[in-house]
Coordinates of N, CA and C in Angstrom, one line a residue:
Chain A
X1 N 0.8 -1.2 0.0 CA 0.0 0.0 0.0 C 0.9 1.2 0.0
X2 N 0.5 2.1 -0.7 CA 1.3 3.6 -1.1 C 1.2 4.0 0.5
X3 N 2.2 5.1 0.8 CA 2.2 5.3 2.4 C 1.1 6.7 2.4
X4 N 0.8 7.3 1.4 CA -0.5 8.2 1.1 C -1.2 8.2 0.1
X5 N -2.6 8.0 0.0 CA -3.5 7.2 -0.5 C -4.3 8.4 -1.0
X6 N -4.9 8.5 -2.0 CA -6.0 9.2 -2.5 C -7.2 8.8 -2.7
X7 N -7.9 9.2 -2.9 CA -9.1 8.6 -3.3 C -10.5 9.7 -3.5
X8 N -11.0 9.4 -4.6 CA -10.9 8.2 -5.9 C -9.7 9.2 -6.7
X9 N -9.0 8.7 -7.6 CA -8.0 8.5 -8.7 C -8.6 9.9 -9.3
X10 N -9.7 9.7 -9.8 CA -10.4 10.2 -10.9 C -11.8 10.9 -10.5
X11 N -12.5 11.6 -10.7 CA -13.9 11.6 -10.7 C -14.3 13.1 -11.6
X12 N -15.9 12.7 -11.9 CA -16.3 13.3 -12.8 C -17.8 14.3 -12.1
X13 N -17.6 15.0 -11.7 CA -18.4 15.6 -11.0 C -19.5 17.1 -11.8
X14 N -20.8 17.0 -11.6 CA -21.9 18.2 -11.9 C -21.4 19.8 -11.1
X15 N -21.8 20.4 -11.9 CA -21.9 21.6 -10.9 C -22.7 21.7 -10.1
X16 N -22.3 22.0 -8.8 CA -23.5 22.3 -7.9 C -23.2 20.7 -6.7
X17 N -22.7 20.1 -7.3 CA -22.6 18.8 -6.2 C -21.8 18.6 -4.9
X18 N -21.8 18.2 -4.0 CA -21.2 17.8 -3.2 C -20.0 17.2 -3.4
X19 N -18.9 17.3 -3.2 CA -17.3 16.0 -3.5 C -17.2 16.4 -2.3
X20 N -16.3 14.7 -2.0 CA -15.3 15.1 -0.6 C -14.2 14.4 -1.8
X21 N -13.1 14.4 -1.2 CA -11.7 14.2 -1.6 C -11.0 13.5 -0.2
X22 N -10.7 11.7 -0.3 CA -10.4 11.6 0.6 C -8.5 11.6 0.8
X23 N -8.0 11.4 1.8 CA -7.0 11.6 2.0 C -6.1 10.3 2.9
X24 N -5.8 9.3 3.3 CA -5.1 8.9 4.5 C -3.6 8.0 4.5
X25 N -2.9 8.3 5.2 CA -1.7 7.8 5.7 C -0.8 7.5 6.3
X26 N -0.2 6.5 6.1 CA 0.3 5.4 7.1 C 1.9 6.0 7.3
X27 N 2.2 7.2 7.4 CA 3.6 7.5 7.5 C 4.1 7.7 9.0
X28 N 2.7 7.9 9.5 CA 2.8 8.7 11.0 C 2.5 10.1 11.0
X29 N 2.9 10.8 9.9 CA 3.1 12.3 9.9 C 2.3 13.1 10.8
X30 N 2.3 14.0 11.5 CA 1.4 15.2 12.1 C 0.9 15.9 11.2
X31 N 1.7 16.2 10.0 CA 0.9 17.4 9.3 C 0.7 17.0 8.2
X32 N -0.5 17.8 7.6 CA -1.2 17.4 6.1 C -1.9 18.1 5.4
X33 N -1.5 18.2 4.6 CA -1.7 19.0 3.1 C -2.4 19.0 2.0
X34 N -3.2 20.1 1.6 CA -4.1 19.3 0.3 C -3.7 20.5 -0.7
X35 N -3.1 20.6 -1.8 CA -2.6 21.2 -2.7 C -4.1 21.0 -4.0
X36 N -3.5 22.2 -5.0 CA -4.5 22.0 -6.0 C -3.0 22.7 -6.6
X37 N -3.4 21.3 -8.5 CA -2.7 22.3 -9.3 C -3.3 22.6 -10.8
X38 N -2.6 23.3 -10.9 CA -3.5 23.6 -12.6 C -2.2 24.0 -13.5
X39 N -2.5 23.5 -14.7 CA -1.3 24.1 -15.8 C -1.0 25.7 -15.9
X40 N 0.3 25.3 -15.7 CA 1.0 27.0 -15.6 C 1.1 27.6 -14.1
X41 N 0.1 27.2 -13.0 CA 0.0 28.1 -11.8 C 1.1 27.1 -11.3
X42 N 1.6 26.3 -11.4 CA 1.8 25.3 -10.1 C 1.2 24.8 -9.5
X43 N 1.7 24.4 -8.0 CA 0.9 23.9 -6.9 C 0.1 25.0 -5.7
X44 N -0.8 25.3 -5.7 CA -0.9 26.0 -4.5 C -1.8 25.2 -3.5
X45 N -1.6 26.0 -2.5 CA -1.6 25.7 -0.9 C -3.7 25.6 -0.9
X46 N -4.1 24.9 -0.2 CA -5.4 24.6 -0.1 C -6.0 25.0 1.1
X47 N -5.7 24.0 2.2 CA -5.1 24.0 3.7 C -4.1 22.8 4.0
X48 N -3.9 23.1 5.5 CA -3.3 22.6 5.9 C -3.4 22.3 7.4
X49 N -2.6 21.2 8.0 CA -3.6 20.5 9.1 C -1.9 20.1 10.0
X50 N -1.4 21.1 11.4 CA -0.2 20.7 11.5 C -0.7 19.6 13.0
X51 N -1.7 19.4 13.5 CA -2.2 18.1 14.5 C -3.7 18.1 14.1
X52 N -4.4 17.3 14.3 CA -5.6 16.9 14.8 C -6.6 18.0 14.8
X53 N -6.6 19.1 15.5 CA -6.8 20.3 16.7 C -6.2 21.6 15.3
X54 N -5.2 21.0 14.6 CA -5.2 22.2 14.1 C -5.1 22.4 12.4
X55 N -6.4 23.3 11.9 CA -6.5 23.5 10.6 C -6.3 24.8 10.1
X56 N -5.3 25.1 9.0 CA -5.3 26.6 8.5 C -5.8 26.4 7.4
X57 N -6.0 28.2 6.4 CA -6.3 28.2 5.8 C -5.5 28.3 5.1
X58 N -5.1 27.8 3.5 CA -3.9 28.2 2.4 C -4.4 29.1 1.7
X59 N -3.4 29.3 0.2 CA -3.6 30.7 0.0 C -5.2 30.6 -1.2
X60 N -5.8 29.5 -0.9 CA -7.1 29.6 -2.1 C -7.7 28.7 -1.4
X61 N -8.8 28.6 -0.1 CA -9.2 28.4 0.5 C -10.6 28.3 0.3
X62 N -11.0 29.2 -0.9 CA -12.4 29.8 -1.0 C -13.1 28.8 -2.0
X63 N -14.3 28.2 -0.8 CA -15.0 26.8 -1.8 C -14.5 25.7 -1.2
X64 N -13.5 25.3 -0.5 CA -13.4 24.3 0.2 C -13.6 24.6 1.9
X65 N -13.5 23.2 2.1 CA -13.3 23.2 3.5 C -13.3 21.6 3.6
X66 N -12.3 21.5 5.7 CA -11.6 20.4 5.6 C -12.1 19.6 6.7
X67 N -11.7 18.7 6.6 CA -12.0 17.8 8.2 C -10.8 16.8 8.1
X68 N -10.3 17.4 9.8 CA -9.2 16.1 10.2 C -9.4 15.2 10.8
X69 N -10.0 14.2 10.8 CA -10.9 12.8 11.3 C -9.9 12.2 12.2
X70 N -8.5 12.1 12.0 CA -7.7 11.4 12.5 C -6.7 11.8 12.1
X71 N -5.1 11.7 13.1 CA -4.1 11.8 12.3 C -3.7 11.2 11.1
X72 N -4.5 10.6 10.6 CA -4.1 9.6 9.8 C -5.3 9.9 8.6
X73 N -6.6 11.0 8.5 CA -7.0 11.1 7.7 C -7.4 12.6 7.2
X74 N -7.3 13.1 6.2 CA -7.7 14.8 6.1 C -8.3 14.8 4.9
X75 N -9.2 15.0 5.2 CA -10.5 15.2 3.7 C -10.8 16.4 2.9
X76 N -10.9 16.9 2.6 CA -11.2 17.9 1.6 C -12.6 17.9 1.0
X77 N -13.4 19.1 1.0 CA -14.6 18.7 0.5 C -15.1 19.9 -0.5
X78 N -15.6 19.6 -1.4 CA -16.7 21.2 -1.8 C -17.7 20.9 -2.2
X79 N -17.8 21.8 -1.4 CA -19.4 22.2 -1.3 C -20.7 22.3 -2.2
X80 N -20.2 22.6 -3.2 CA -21.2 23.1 -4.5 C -19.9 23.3 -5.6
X81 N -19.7 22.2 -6.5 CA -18.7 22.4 -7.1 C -19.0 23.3 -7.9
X82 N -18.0 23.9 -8.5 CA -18.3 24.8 -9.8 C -16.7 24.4 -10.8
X83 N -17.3 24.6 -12.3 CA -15.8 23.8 -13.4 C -14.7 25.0 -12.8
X84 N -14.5 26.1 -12.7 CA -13.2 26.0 -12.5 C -12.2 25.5 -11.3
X85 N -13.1 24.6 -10.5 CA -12.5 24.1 -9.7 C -12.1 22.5 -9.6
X86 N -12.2 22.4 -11.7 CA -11.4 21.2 -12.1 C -10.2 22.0 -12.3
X87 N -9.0 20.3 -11.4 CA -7.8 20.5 -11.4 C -7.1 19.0 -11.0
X88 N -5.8 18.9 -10.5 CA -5.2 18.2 -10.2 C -5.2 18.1 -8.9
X89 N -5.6 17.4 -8.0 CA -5.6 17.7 -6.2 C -4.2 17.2 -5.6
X90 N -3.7 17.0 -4.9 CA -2.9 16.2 -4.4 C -2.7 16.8 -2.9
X91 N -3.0 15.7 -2.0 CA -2.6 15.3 -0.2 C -1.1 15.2 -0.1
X92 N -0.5 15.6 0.7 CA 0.9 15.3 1.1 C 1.0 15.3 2.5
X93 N 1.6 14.4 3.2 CA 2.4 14.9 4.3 C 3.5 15.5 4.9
X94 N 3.9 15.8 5.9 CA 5.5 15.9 6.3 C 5.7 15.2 8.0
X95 N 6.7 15.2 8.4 CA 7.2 15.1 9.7 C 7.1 16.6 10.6
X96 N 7.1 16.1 11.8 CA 6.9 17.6 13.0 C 8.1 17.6 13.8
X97 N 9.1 17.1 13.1 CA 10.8 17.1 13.5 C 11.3 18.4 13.5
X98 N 12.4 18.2 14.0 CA 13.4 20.1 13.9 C 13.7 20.1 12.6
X99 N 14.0 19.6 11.8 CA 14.4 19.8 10.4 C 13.1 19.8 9.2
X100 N 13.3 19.9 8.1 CA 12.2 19.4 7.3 C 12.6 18.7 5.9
X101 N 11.7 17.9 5.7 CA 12.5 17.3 4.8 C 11.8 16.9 3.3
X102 N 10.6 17.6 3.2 CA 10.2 18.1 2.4 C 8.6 17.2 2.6
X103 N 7.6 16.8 1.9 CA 6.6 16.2 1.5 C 6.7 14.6 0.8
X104 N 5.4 13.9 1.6 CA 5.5 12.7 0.7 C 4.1 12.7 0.5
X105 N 4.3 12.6 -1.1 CA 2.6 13.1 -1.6 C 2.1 12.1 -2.0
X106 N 0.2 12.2 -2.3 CA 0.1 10.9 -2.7 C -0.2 11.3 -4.1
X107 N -0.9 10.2 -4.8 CA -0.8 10.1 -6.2 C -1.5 11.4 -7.2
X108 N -2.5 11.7 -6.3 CA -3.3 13.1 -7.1 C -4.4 12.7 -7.5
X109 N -5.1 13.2 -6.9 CA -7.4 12.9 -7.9 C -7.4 14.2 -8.5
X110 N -7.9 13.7 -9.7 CA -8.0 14.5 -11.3 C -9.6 15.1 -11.0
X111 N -10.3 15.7 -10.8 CA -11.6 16.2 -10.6 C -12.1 16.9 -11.6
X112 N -12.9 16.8 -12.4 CA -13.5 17.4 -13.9 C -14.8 17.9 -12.8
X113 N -15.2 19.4 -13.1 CA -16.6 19.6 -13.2 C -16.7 20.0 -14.4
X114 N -18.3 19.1 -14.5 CA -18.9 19.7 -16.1 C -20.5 20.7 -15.6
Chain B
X1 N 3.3 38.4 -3.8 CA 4.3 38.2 -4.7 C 5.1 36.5 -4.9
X2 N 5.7 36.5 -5.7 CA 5.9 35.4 -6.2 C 7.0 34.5 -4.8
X3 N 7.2 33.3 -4.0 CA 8.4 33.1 -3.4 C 9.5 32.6 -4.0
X4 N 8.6 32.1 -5.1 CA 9.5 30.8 -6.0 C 9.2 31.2 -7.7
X5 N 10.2 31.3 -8.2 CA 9.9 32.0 -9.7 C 10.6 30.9 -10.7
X6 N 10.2 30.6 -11.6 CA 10.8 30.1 -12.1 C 10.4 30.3 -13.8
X7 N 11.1 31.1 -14.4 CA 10.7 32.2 -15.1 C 10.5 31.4 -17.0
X8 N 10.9 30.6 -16.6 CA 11.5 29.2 -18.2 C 9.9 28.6 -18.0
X9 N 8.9 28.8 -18.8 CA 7.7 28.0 -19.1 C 7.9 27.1 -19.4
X10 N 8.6 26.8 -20.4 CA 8.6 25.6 -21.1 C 10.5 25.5 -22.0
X11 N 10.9 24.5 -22.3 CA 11.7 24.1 -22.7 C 11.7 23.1 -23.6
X12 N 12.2 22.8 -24.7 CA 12.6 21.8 -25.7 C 14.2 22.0 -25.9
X13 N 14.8 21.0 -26.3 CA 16.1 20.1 -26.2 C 15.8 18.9 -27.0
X14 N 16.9 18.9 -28.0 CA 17.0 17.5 -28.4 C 18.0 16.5 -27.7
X15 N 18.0 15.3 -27.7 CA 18.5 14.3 -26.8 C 20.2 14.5 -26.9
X16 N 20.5 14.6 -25.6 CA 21.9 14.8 -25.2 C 22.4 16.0 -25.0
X17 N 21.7 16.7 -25.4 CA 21.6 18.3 -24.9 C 22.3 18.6 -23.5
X18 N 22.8 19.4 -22.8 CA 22.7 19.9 -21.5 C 21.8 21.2 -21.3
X19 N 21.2 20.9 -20.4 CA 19.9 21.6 -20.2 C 19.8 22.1 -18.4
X20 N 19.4 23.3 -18.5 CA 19.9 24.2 -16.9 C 18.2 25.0 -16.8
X21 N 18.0 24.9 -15.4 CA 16.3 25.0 -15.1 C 16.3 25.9 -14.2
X22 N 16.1 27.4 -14.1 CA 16.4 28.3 -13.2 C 15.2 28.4 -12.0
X23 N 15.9 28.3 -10.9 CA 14.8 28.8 -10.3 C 15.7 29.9 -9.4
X24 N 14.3 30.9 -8.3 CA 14.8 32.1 -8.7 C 13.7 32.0 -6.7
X25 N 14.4 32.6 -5.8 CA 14.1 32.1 -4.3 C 13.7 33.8 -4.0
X26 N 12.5 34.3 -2.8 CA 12.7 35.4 -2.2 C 12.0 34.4 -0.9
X27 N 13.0 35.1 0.3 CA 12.8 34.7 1.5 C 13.7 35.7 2.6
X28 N 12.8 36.2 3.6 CA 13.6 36.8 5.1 C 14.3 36.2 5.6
X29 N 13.6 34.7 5.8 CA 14.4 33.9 6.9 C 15.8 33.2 6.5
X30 N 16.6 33.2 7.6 CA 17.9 32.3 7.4 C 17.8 30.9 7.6
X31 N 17.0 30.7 7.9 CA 16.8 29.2 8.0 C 15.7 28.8 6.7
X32 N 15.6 27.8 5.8 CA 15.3 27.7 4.8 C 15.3 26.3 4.1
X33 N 14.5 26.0 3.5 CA 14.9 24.5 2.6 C 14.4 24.8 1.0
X34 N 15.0 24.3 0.4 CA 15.0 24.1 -1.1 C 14.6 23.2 -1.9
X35 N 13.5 22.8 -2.8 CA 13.5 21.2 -3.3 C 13.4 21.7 -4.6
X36 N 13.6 20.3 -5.1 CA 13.2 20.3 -6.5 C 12.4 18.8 -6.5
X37 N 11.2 18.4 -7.5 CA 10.5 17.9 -7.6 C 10.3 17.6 -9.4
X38 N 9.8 16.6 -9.5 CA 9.7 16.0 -10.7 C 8.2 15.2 -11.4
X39 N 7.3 15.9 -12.1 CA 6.2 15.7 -12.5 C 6.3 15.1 -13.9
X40 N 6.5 13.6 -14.1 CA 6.4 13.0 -15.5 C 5.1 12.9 -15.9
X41 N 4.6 12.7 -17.3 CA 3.3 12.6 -17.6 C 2.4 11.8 -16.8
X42 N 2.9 11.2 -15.9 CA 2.2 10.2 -15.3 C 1.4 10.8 -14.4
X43 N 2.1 12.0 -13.8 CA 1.3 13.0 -13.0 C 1.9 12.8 -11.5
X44 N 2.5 12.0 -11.0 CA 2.9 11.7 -9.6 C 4.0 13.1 -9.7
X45 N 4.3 13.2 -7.9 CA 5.3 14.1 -7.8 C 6.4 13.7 -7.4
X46 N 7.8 13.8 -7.5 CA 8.6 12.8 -7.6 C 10.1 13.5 -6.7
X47 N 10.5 13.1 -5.7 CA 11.5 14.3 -4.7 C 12.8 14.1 -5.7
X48 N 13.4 15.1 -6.1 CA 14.8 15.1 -6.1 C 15.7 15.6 -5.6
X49 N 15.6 16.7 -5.0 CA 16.5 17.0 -4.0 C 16.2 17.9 -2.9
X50 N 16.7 17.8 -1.6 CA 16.8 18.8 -0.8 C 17.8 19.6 -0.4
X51 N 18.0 21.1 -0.7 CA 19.2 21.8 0.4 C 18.6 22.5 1.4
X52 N 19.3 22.3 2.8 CA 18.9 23.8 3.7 C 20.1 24.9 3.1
X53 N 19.5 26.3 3.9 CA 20.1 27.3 3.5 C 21.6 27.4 4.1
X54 N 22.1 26.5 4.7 CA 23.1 26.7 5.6 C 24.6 25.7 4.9
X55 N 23.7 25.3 3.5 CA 24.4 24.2 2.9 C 24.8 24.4 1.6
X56 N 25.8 25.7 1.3 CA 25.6 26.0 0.2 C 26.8 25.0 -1.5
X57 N 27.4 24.2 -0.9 CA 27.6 23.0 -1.6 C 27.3 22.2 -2.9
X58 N 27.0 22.5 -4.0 CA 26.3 22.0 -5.0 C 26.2 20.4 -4.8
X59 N 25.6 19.8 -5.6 CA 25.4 18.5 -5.7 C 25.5 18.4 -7.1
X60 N 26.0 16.8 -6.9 CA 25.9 16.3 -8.3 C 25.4 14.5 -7.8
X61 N 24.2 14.2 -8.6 CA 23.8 12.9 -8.9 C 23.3 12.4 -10.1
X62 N 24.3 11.7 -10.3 CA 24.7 11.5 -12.0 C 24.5 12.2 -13.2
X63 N 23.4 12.4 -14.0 CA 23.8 13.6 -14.7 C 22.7 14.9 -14.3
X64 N 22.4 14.8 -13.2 CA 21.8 15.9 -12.4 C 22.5 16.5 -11.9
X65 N 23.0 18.1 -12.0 CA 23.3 18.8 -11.1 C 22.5 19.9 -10.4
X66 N 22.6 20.7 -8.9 CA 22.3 21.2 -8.3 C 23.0 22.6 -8.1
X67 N 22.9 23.8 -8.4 CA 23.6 25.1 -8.1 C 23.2 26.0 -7.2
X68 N 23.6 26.0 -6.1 CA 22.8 27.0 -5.1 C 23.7 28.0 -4.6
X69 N 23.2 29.2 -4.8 CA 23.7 30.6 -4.8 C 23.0 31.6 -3.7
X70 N 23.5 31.8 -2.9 CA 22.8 32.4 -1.8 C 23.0 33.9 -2.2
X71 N 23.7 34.1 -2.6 CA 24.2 35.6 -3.3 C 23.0 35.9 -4.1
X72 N 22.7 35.3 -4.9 CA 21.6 36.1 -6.3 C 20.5 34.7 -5.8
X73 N 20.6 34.7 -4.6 CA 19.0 33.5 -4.3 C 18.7 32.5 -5.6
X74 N 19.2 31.6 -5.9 CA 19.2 30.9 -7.3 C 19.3 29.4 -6.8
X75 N 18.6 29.0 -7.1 CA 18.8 26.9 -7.0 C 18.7 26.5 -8.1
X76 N 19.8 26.6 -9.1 CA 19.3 26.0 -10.5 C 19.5 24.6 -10.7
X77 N 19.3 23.9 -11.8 CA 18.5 22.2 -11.8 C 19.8 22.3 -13.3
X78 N 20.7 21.2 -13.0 CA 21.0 21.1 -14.7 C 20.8 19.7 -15.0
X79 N 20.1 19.1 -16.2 CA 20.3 17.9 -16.6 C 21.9 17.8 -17.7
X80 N 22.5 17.0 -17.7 CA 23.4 16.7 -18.5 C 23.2 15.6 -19.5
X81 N 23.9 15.9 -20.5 CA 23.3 14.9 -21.7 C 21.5 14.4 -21.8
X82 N 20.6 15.1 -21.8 CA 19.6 14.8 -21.7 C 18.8 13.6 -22.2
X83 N 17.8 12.8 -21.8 CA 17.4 12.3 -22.2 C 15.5 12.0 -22.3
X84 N 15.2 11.7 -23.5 CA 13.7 11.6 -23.8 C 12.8 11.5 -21.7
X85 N 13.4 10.5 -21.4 CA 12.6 10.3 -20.7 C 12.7 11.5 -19.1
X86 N 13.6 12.2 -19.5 CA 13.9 13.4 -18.5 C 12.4 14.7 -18.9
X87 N 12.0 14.1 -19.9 CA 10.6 15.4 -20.3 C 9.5 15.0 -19.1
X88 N 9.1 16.0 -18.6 CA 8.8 16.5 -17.4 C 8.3 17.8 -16.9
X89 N 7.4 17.7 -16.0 CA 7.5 19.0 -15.6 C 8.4 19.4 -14.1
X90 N 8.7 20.2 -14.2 CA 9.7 20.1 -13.2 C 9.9 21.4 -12.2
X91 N 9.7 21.4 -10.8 CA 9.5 22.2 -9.5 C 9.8 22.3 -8.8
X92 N 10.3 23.7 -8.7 CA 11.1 24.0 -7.3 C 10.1 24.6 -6.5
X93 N 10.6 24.3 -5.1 CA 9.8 24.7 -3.9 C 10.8 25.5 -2.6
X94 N 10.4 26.0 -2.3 CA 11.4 26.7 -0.7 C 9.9 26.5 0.9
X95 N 10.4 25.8 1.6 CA 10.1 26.4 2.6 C 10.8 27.0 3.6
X96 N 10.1 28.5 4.6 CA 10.7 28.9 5.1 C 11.0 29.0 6.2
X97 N 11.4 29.7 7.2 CA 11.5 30.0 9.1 C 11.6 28.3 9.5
X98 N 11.5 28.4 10.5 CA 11.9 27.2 11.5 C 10.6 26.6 12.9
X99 N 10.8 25.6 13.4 CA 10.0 25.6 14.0 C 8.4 25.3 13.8
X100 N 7.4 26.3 14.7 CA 6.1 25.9 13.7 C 5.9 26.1 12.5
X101 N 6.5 27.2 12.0 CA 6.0 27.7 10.7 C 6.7 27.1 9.5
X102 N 7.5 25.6 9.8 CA 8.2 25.5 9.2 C 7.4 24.1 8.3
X103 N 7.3 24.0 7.3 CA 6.7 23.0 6.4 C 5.5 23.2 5.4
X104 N 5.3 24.2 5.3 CA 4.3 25.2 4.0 C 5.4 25.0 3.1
X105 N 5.6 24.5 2.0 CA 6.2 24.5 0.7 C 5.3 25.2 -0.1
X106 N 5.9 26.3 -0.8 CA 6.1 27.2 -1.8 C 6.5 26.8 -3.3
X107 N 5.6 26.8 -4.1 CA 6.1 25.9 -5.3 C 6.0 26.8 -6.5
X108 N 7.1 27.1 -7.0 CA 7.3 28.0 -8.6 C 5.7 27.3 -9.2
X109 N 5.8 28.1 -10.4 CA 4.9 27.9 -11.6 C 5.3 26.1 -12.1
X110 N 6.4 26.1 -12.2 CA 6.9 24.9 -12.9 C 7.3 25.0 -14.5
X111 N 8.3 24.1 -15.3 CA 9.4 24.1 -15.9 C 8.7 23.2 -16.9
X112 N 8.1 23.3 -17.7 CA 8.1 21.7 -18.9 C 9.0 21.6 -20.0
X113 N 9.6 20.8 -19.3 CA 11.1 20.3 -20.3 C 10.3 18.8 -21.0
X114 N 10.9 19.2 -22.3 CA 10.5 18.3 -23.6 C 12.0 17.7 -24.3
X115 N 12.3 16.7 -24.2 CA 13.3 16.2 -24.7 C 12.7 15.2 -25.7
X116 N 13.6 15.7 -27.3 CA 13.4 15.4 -28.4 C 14.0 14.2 -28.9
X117 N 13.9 13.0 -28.9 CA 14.9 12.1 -29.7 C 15.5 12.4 -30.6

């Protein structure tokens, strides 16, 4: 099993519907990350989740929102999709050590609103 | 404003080429990390390297090189002798300060290098 998991891969979603975006992983990590990317912008920041107890907002926040169920799971949801919020998603984690050592991401769910 | 610039959209090279991928850092803090990351068609994100700021050392792993310049803020990426399967999109990230605030990665636009047979 991948040490962070996506789920679903793929999905094909209406406007106006409900998605969650699931997330979980077996690394241990404390903190977790849900990125969005799109051609040309890069990756940006979604939220982020550095315990249990704690969720920020990243820098395009607007339309989502998150739930930390567990250290081990952080979901992503919107609310009423709308198409330009088809993109590339991708969960990552890190460690809550003195150092950093960058992210271990999972595979990425592709989300089409039509 | 931008943290991470990486000003090269796109790239083409024909095979064996040497090929250099700028990326371009603003940051206050002295304490710092640096990556580069690797997005093949497949779509996965792929680690290739990390520096802290305190490490300013190049690297070389095999025909990958690493340039870090603290002077003009620069972590450039060189492939050497390129190859097809090096086409990619490709990303640098900095995170900054220490402690709590330490693990927000910052990620340029991103690089798509096309290597030509």
């Amino acid at each position: 099993d991948a040490d962070v998991t996506q789920t679903p891969r793929n999905r094909i979603t209406k406007t106006g519907k409900r998605i969650m975006l699931e997330c979980s992983q077996t690394k241990g990590h404390d903190r977790m990350y849900w990125y969005r990317q799109d051609p040309g912008l890069g990756l940006r920041l979604i939220y982020y989740s550095f315990d249990v107890k704690d969720i920020n907002k990243g820098e395009i926040s607007d339309g989502y929102s998150v739930s930390r169920q567990a250290q081990a799971k952080f979901s992503l949801s919107l609310e009423s999709a709308i198409p330009n919020q088809t993109a590339l998603y991708f969960c990552a984690t890190s460690d809550s050590g003195g150092a950093f050592y960058g992210y271990t991401f999972g595979s990425g769910t592709r989300l089409t609103v039509v | 404003a931008q943290k991470v610039t990486q000003a090269q959209t796109e790239i083409s090279v024909v095979e064996k080429e040497d090929v250099t991928l700028d990326c371009v850092y603003e940051t206050r803090d002295t304490t710092y990390y640096l990556f580069w990351y690797k997005q093949p068609p497949s779509g996965e994100l792929v680690f290739l390297i990390r520096r802290n700021s305190f490490d300013e050392q190049n690297e070389i792993s095999g025909r990958y090189s690493w340039n870090f310049q603290k002077s003009t803020s620069s972590f450039n990426f060189t492939i050497t002798a390129s190859q097809v399967v090096d086409s990619a999109v490709y990303f640098c990230a900095l995170s900054e300060g220490g402690g709590s605030t330490l693990g927000r990665l910052y990620f340029g636009r991103g690089t798509q290098l096309t290597v030509w047979p």
